[in-house]
Short mmCIF file of C-alpha atoms in Angstrom, two decimals:
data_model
loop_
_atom_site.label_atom_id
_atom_site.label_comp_id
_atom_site.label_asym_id
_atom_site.label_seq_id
_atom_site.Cartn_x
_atom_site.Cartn_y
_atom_site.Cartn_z
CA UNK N 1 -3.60 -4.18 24.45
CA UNK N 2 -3.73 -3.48 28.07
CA UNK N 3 -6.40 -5.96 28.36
CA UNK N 4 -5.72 -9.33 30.39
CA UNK N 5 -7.47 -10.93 27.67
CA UNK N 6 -5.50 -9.87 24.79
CA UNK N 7 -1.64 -10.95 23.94
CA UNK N 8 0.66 -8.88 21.48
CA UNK N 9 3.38 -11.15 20.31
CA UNK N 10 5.99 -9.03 18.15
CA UNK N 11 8.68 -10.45 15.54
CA UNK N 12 6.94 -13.68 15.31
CA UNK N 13 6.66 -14.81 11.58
CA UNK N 14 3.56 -16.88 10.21
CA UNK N 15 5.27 -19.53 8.44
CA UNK N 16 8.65 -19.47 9.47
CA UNK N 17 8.53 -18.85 13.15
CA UNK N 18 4.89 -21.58 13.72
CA UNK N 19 3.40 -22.82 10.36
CA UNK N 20 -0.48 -22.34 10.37
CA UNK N 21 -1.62 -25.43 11.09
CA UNK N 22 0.39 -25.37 14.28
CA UNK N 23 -1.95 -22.24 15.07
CA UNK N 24 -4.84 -24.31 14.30
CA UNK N 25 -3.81 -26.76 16.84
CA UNK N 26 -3.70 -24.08 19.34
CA UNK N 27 -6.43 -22.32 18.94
CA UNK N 28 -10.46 -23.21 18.04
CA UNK N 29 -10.60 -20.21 15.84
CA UNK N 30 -7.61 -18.54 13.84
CA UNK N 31 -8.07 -14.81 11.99
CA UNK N 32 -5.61 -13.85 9.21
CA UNK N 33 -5.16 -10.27 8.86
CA UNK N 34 -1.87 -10.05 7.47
CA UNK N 35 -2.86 -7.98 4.31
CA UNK N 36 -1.21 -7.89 0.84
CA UNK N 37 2.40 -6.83 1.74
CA UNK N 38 3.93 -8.12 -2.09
CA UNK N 39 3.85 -6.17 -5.31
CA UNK N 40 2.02 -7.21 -8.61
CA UNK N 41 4.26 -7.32 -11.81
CA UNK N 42 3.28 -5.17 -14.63
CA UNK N 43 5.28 -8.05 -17.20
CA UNK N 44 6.60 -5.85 -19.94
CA UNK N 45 10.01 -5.49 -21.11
CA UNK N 46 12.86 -3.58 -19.05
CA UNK N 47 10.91 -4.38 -16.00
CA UNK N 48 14.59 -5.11 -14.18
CA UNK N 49 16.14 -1.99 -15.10
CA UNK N 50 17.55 -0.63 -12.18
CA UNK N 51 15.92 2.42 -10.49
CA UNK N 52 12.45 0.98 -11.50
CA UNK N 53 11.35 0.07 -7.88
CA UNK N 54 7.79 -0.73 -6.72
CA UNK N 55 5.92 2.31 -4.50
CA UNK N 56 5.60 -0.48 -1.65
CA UNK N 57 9.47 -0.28 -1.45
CA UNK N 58 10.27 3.28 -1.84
CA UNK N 59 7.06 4.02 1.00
CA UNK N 60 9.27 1.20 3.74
CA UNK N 61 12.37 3.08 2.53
CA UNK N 62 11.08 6.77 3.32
CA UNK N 63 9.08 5.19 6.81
CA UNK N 64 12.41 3.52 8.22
CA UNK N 65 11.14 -0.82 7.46
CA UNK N 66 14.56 -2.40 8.87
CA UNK N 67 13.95 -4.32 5.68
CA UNK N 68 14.13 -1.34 3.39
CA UNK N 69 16.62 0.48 4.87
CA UNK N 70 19.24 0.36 2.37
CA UNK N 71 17.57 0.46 -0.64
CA UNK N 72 19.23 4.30 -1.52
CA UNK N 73 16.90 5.32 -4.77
CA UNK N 74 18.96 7.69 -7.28
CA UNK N 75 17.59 10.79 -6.50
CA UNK N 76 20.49 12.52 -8.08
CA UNK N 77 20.99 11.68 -11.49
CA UNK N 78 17.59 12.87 -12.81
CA UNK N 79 15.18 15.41 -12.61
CA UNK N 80 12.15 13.46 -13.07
CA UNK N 81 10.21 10.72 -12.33
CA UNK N 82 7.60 8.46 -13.39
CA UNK N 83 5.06 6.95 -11.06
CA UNK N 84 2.52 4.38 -12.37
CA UNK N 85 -1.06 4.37 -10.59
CA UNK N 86 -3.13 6.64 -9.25
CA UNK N 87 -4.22 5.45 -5.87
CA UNK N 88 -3.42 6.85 -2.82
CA UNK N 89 0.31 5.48 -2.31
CA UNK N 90 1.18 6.98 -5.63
CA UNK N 91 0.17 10.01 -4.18
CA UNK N 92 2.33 9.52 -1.44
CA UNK N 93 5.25 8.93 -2.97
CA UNK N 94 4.89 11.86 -5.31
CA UNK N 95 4.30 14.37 -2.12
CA UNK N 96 7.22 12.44 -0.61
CA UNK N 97 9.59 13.67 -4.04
CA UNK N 98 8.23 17.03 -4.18
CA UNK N 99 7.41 18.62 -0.78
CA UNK N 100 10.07 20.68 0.81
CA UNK N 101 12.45 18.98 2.79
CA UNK N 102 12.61 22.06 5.80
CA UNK N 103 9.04 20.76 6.13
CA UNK N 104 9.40 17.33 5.63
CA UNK N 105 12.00 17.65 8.77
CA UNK N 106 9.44 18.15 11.29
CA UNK N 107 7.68 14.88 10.22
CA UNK N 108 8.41 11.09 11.52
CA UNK N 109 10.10 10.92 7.86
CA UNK N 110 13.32 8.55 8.47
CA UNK N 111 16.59 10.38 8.50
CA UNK N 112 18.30 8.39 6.00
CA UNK N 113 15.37 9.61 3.44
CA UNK N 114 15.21 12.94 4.40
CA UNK N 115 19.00 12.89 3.72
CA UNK N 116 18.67 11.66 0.30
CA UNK N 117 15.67 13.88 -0.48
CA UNK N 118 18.00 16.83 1.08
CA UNK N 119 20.21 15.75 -2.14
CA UNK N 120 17.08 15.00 -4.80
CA UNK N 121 17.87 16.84 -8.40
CA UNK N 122 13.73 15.73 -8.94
CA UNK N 123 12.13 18.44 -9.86
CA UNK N 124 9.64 16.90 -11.99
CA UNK N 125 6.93 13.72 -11.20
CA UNK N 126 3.85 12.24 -14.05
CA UNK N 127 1.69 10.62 -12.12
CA UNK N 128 0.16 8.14 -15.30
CA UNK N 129 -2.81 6.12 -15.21
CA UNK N 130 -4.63 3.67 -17.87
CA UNK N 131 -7.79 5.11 -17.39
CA UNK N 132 -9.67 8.93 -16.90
CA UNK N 133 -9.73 11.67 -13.72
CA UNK N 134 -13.17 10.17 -12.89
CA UNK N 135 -11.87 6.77 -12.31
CA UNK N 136 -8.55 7.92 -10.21
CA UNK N 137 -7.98 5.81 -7.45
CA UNK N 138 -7.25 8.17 -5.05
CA UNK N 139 -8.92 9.74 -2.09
CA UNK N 140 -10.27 13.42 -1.73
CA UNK N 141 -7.72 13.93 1.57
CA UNK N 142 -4.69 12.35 -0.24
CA UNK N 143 -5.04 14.54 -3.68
CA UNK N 144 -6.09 18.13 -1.59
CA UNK N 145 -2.50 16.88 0.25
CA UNK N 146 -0.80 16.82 -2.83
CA UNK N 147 -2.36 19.62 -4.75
CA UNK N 148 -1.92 22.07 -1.58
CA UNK N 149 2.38 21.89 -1.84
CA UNK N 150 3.41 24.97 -1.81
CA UNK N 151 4.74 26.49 -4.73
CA UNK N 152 3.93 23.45 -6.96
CA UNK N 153 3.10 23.98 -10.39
CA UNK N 154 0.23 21.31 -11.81
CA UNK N 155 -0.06 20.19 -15.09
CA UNK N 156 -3.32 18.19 -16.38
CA UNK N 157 -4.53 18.32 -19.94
CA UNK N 158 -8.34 19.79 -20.11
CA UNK N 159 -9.08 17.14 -22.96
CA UNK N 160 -8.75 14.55 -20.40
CA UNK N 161 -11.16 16.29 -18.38
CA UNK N 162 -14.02 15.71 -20.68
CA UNK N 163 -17.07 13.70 -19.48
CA UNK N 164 -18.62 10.91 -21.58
CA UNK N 165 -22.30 9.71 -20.44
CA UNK N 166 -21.27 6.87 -18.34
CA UNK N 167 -18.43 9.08 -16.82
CA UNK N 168 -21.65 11.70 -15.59
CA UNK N 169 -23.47 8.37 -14.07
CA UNK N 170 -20.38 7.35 -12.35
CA UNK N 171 -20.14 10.74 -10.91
CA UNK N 172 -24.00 11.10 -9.91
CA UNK N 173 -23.47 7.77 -7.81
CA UNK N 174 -20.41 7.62 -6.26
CA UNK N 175 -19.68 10.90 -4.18
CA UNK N 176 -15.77 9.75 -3.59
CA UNK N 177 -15.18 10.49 -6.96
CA UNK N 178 -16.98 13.68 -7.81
CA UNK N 179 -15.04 14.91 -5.05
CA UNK N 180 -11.82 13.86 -7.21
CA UNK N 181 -13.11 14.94 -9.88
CA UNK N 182 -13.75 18.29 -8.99
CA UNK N 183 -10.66 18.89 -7.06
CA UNK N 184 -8.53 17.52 -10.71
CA UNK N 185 -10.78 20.51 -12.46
CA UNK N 186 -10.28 23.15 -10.19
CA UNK N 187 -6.59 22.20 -10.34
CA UNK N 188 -6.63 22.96 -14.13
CA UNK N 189 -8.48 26.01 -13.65
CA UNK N 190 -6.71 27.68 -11.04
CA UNK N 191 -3.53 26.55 -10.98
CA UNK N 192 -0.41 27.82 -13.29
CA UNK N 193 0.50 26.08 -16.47
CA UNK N 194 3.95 27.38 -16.67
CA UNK N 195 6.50 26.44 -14.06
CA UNK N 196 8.96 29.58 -12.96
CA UNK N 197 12.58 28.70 -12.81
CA UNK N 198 13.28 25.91 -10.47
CA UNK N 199 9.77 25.34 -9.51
CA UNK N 200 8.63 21.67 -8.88
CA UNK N 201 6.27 20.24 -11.27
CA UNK N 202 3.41 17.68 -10.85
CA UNK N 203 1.77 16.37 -13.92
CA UNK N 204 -1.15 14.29 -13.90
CA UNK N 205 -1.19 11.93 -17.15
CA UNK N 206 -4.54 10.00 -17.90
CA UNK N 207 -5.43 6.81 -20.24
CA UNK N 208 -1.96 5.99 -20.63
CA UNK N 209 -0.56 2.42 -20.40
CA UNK N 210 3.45 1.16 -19.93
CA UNK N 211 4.63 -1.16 -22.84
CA UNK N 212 7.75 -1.09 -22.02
CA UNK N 213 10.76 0.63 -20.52
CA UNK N 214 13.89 1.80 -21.90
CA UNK N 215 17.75 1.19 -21.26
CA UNK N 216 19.80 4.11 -20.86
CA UNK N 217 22.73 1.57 -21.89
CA UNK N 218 23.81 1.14 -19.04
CA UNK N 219 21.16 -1.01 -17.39
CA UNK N 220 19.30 1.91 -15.91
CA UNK N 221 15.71 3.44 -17.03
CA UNK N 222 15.76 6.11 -19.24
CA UNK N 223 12.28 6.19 -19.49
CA UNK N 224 8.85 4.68 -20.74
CA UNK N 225 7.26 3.81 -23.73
CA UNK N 226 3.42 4.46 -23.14
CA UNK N 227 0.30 3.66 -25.49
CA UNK N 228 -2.88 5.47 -25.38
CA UNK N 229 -5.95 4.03 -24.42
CA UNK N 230 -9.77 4.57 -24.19
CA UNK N 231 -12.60 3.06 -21.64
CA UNK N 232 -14.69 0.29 -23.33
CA UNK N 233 -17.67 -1.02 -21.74
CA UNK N 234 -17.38 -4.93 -21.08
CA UNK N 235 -20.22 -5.48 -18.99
CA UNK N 236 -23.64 -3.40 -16.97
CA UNK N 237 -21.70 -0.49 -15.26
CA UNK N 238 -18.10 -1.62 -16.11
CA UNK N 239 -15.56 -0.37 -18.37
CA UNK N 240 -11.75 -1.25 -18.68
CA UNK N 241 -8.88 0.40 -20.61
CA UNK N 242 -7.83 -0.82 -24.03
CA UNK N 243 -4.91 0.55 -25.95
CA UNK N 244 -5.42 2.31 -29.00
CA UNK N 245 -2.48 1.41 -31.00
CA UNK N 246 -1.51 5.30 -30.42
CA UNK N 247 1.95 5.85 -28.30
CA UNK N 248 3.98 7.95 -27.21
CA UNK N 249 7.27 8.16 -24.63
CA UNK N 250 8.00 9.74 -21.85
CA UNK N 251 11.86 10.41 -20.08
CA UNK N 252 12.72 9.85 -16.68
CA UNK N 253 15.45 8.56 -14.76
CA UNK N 254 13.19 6.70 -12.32
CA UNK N 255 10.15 4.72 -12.10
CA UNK N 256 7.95 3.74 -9.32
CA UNK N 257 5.22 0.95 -10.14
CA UNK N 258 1.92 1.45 -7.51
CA UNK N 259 0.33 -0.86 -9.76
CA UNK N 260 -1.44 -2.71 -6.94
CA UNK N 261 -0.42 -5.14 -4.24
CA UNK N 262 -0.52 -9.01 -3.62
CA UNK N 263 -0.80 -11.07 -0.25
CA UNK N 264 1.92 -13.44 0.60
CA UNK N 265 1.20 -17.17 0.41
CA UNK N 266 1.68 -19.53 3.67
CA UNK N 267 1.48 -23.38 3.91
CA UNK N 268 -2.09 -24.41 4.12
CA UNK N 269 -3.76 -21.38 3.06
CA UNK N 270 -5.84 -21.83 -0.42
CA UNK N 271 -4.73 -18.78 -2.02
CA UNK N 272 -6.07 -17.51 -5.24
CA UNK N 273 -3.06 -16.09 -6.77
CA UNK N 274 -4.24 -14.73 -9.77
CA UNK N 275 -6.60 -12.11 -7.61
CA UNK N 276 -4.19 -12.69 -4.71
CA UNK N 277 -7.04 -13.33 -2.22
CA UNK N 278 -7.83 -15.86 -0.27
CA UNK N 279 -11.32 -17.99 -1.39
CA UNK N 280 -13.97 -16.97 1.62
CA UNK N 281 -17.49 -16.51 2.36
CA UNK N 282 -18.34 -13.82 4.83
CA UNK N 283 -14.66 -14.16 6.25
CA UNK N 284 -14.75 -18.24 6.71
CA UNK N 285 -11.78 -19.55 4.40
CA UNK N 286 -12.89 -21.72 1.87
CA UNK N 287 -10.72 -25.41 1.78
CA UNK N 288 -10.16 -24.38 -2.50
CA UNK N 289 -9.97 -20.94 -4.43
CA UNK N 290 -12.79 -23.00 -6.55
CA UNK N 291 -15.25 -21.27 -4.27
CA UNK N 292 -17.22 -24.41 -3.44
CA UNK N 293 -18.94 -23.56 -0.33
CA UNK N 294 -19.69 -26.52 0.88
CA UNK N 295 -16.13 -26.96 1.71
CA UNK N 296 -15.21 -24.79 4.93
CA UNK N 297 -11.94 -25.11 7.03
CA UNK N 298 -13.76 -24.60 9.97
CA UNK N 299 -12.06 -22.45 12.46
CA UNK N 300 -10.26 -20.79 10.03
CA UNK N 301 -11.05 -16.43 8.95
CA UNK N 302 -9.85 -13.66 7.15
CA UNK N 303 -10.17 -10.23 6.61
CA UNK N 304 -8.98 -7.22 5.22
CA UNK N 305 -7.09 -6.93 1.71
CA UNK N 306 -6.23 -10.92 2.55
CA UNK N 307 -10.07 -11.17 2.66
CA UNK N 308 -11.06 -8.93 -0.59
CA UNK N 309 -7.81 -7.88 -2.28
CA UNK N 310 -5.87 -4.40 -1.52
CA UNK N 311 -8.66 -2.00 -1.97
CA UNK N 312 -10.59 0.44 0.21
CA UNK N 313 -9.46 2.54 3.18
CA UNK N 314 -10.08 2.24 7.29
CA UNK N 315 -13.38 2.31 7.40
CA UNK N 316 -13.89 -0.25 4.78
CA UNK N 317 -12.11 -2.30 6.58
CA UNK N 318 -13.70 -1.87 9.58
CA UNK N 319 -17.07 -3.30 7.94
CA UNK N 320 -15.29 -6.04 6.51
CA UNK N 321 -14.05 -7.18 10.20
CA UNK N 322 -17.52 -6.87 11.53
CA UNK N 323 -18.65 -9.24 8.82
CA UNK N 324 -15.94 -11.50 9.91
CA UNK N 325 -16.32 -11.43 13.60
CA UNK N 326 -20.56 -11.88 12.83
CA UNK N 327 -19.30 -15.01 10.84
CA UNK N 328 -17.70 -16.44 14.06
CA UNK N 329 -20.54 -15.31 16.44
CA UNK N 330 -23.14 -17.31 14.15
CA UNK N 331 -20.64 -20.58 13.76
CA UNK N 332 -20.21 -20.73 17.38
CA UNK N 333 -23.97 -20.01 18.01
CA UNK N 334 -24.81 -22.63 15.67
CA UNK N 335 -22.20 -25.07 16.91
CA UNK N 336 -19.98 -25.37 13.58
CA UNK N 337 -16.96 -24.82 15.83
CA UNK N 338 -18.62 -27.91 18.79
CA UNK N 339 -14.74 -28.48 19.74
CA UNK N 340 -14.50 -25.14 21.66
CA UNK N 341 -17.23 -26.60 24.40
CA UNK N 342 -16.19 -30.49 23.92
CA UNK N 343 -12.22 -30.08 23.73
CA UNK N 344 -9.79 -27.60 25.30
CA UNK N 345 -7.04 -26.03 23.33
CA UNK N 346 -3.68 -24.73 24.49
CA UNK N 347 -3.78 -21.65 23.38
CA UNK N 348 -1.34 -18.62 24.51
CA UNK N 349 0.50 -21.07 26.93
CA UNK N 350 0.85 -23.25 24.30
CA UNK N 351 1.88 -20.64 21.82
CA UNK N 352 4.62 -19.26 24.07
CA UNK N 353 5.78 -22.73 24.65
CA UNK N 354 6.02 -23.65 21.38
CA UNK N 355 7.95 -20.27 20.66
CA UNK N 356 10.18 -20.50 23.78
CA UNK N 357 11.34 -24.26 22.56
CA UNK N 358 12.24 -22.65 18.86
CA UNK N 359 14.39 -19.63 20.69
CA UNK N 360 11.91 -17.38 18.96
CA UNK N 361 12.63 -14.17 20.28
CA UNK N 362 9.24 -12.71 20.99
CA UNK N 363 8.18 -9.17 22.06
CA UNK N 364 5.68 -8.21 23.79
CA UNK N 365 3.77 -5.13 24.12
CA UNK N 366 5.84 -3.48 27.15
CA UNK N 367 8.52 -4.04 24.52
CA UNK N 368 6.53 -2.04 22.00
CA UNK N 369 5.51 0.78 23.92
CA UNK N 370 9.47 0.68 24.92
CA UNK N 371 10.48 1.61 21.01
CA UNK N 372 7.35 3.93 20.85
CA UNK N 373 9.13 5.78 24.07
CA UNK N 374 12.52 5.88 22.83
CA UNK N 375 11.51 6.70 18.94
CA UNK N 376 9.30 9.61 20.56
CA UNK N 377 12.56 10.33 22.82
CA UNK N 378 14.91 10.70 20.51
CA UNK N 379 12.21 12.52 18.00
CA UNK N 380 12.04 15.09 20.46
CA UNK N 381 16.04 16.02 20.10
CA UNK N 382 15.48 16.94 16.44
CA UNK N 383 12.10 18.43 16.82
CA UNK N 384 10.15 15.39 15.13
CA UNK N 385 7.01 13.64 16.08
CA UNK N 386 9.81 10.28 16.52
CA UNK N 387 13.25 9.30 15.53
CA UNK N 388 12.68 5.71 14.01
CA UNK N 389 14.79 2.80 14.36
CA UNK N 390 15.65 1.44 11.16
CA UNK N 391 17.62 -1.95 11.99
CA UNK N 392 16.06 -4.86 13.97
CA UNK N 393 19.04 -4.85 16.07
CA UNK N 394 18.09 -1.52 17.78
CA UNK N 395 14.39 -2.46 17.59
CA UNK N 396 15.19 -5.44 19.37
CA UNK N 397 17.41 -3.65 21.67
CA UNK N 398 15.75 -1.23 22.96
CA UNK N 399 12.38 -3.83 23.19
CA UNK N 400 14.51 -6.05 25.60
CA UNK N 401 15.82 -2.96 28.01
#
């Protein structure tokens, strides 16, 4: 960021504050990296009940998004809580609702979270999934973070535990997932089964699907009706859940959906909503979702969950970007992108003009590493890593000191 070459331009929105083709205007070659920063809808009755939120929301609440701020979950008025998914922000949330608050002080945890947590009556969290252990979403680091709470008592059912053929070649192959695997059984096997008094509880719940979700009668979850499912093969090496016509229902007082995550649409982006990614080859945006490739926007990349959907971790993206940036090296080598050498653009000059004339208030990296100071400041006082700043007035503030 330091770099004369590069330009951080804060709390300017794509859309809103310049639409994209004004980028493209601006600049010979555009990158969207914005991710997937909506939620997917499961679509089953009692979805609005209140105290359902998604696990996008409750992770902005607990990390201080000025957006999230105020959403105050009910952590009072029940002892347990449902999470649906199994991927790595389920796990989150769950170590978020059970770890112990004295130690949860000494993180960057926002205060208004640790406050409510301070107050939390949950003493009890199912993390469900439709399908087995050996297909959890989650990473090694993420579960050995949850399992390793202290004084957590974990509850998984050895039946789920069993291995069918295709579960042993899934586990030969992909080393990710033995490593879950094996972590899950060793949980089971050397864990206790029977909480003391007061102890937390942690219950991993496989091949298990929501139907629906009840009303306490009063407009507020009282808990979910689940059916059973089983892994049918649909195609060479894949398998999907299908329900069973067994159920069975579980109480709670809240619910947290980490059912996946969906990237935000802008004006003149071909977005394919139903996989929520946007049509590419190699990173070059596609001018449909059809996928017809001989249809480019040229000038126009992605990458990251915008590129491939929300899936993977850093280092997965990291390859994806390479395959982006190689996808702009070879269009400029091969001259795809002829207006960079034949016609100048305006570029940052033009950008900031552009901004300036809309009163967009834009901050720069000084501004930044301003909050990161003064969130590391006030941190200090309370013997955190930082204090954030939860409202874009203070953000702003303290960017423009």
């Amino acid at each position: 960021m330091q770099h004369e070459r590069c330009s951080f331009l804060g709390n300017v929105t794509l859309g809103s504050s310049i639409s994209l083709a004004e980028l493209r205007e601006l600049y010979h070659v555009v990158v969207l990296a914005y991710g997937a920063e909506s939620d997917r809808d499961l679509g089953i009755p009692g979805e609005g009940l209140s105290e359902i939120h998604s696990a996008r929301e409750f992770v902005w609440w607990y990390n201080g998004h000025p957006d999230y701020n105020n959403l105050s979950p009910d952590l009072k008025s029940t002892d347990t809580a449902i999470i649906l998914g199994q991927g790595n922000v389920a796990l989150d949330c769950a170590r978020i609702l059970l770890r112990s608050t004295i130690e949860l002080a000494t993180t960057d945890i926002a205060s208004h979270a640790l406050a409510a947590l301070n107050q939390s009556s949950i003493r009890k969290v199912y993390i469900v999934g439709r399908r087995g252990p050996v297909q959890a979403a989650c990473t090694a680091k993420e579960l050995r973070e949850v399992l390793g709470i202290k004084d957590l008592c974990i509850h998984i059912k050895e039946v789920d535990l069993l291995k069918s053929s295709e579960d042993e070649e899934v586990l030969k192959n992909n080393r990710i997932q033995r490593r879950v695997y094996e972590l899950l059984s060793k949980a089971v096997t050397s864990g206790r089964s029977h909480p003391s008094s007061g102890q937390r509880e942690l219950h991993f719940v496989f091949f298990r699907q929501p139907t629906w979700f009840f009303d306490s009668g009063t407009g507020h979850v009282a808990g979910v009706h689940f059916e059973k499912t089983v892994l049918r093969g649909v195609g060479p090496g894949k398998r999907v859940a299908v329900g069973t016509g067994q159920f069975e229902d579980l109480d709670c007082g809240m619910v947290l959906k980490s059912i996946g995550y969906k990237s935000v649409p802008v004006d003149g982006l071909p977005l394919d909503h139903q996989k929520g990614v946007v049509a590419n080859v190699g990173g070059r945006v596609l001018t449909d979702a059809l996928g017809d490739q001989s249809f480019l926007e040229k000038g126009l990349y992605v990458c990251g969950w915008l590129k491939r959907g929300p899936t993977g971790i850093i280092a997965t993206n990291l390859y994806c970007a390479e395959e982006t940036v190689a996808s702009i090296s070879q269009d400029l080598e091969q001259g795809m992108l002829a207006a960079v050498t034949s016609l100048p653009k305006p570029g940052r000059e033009g950008l900031l003009q552009l901004l300036d004339d809309r009163n967009v208030r834009v901050v720069p990296f000084s501004g930044w590493e301003k909050i990161d100071s003064e969130e590391r400041r006030l941190g200090s006082l309370r013997n955190k890593p930082r204090e954030k700043l939860t409202t874009w007035e203070d953000l702003l503030k303290v960017a423009s000191e």
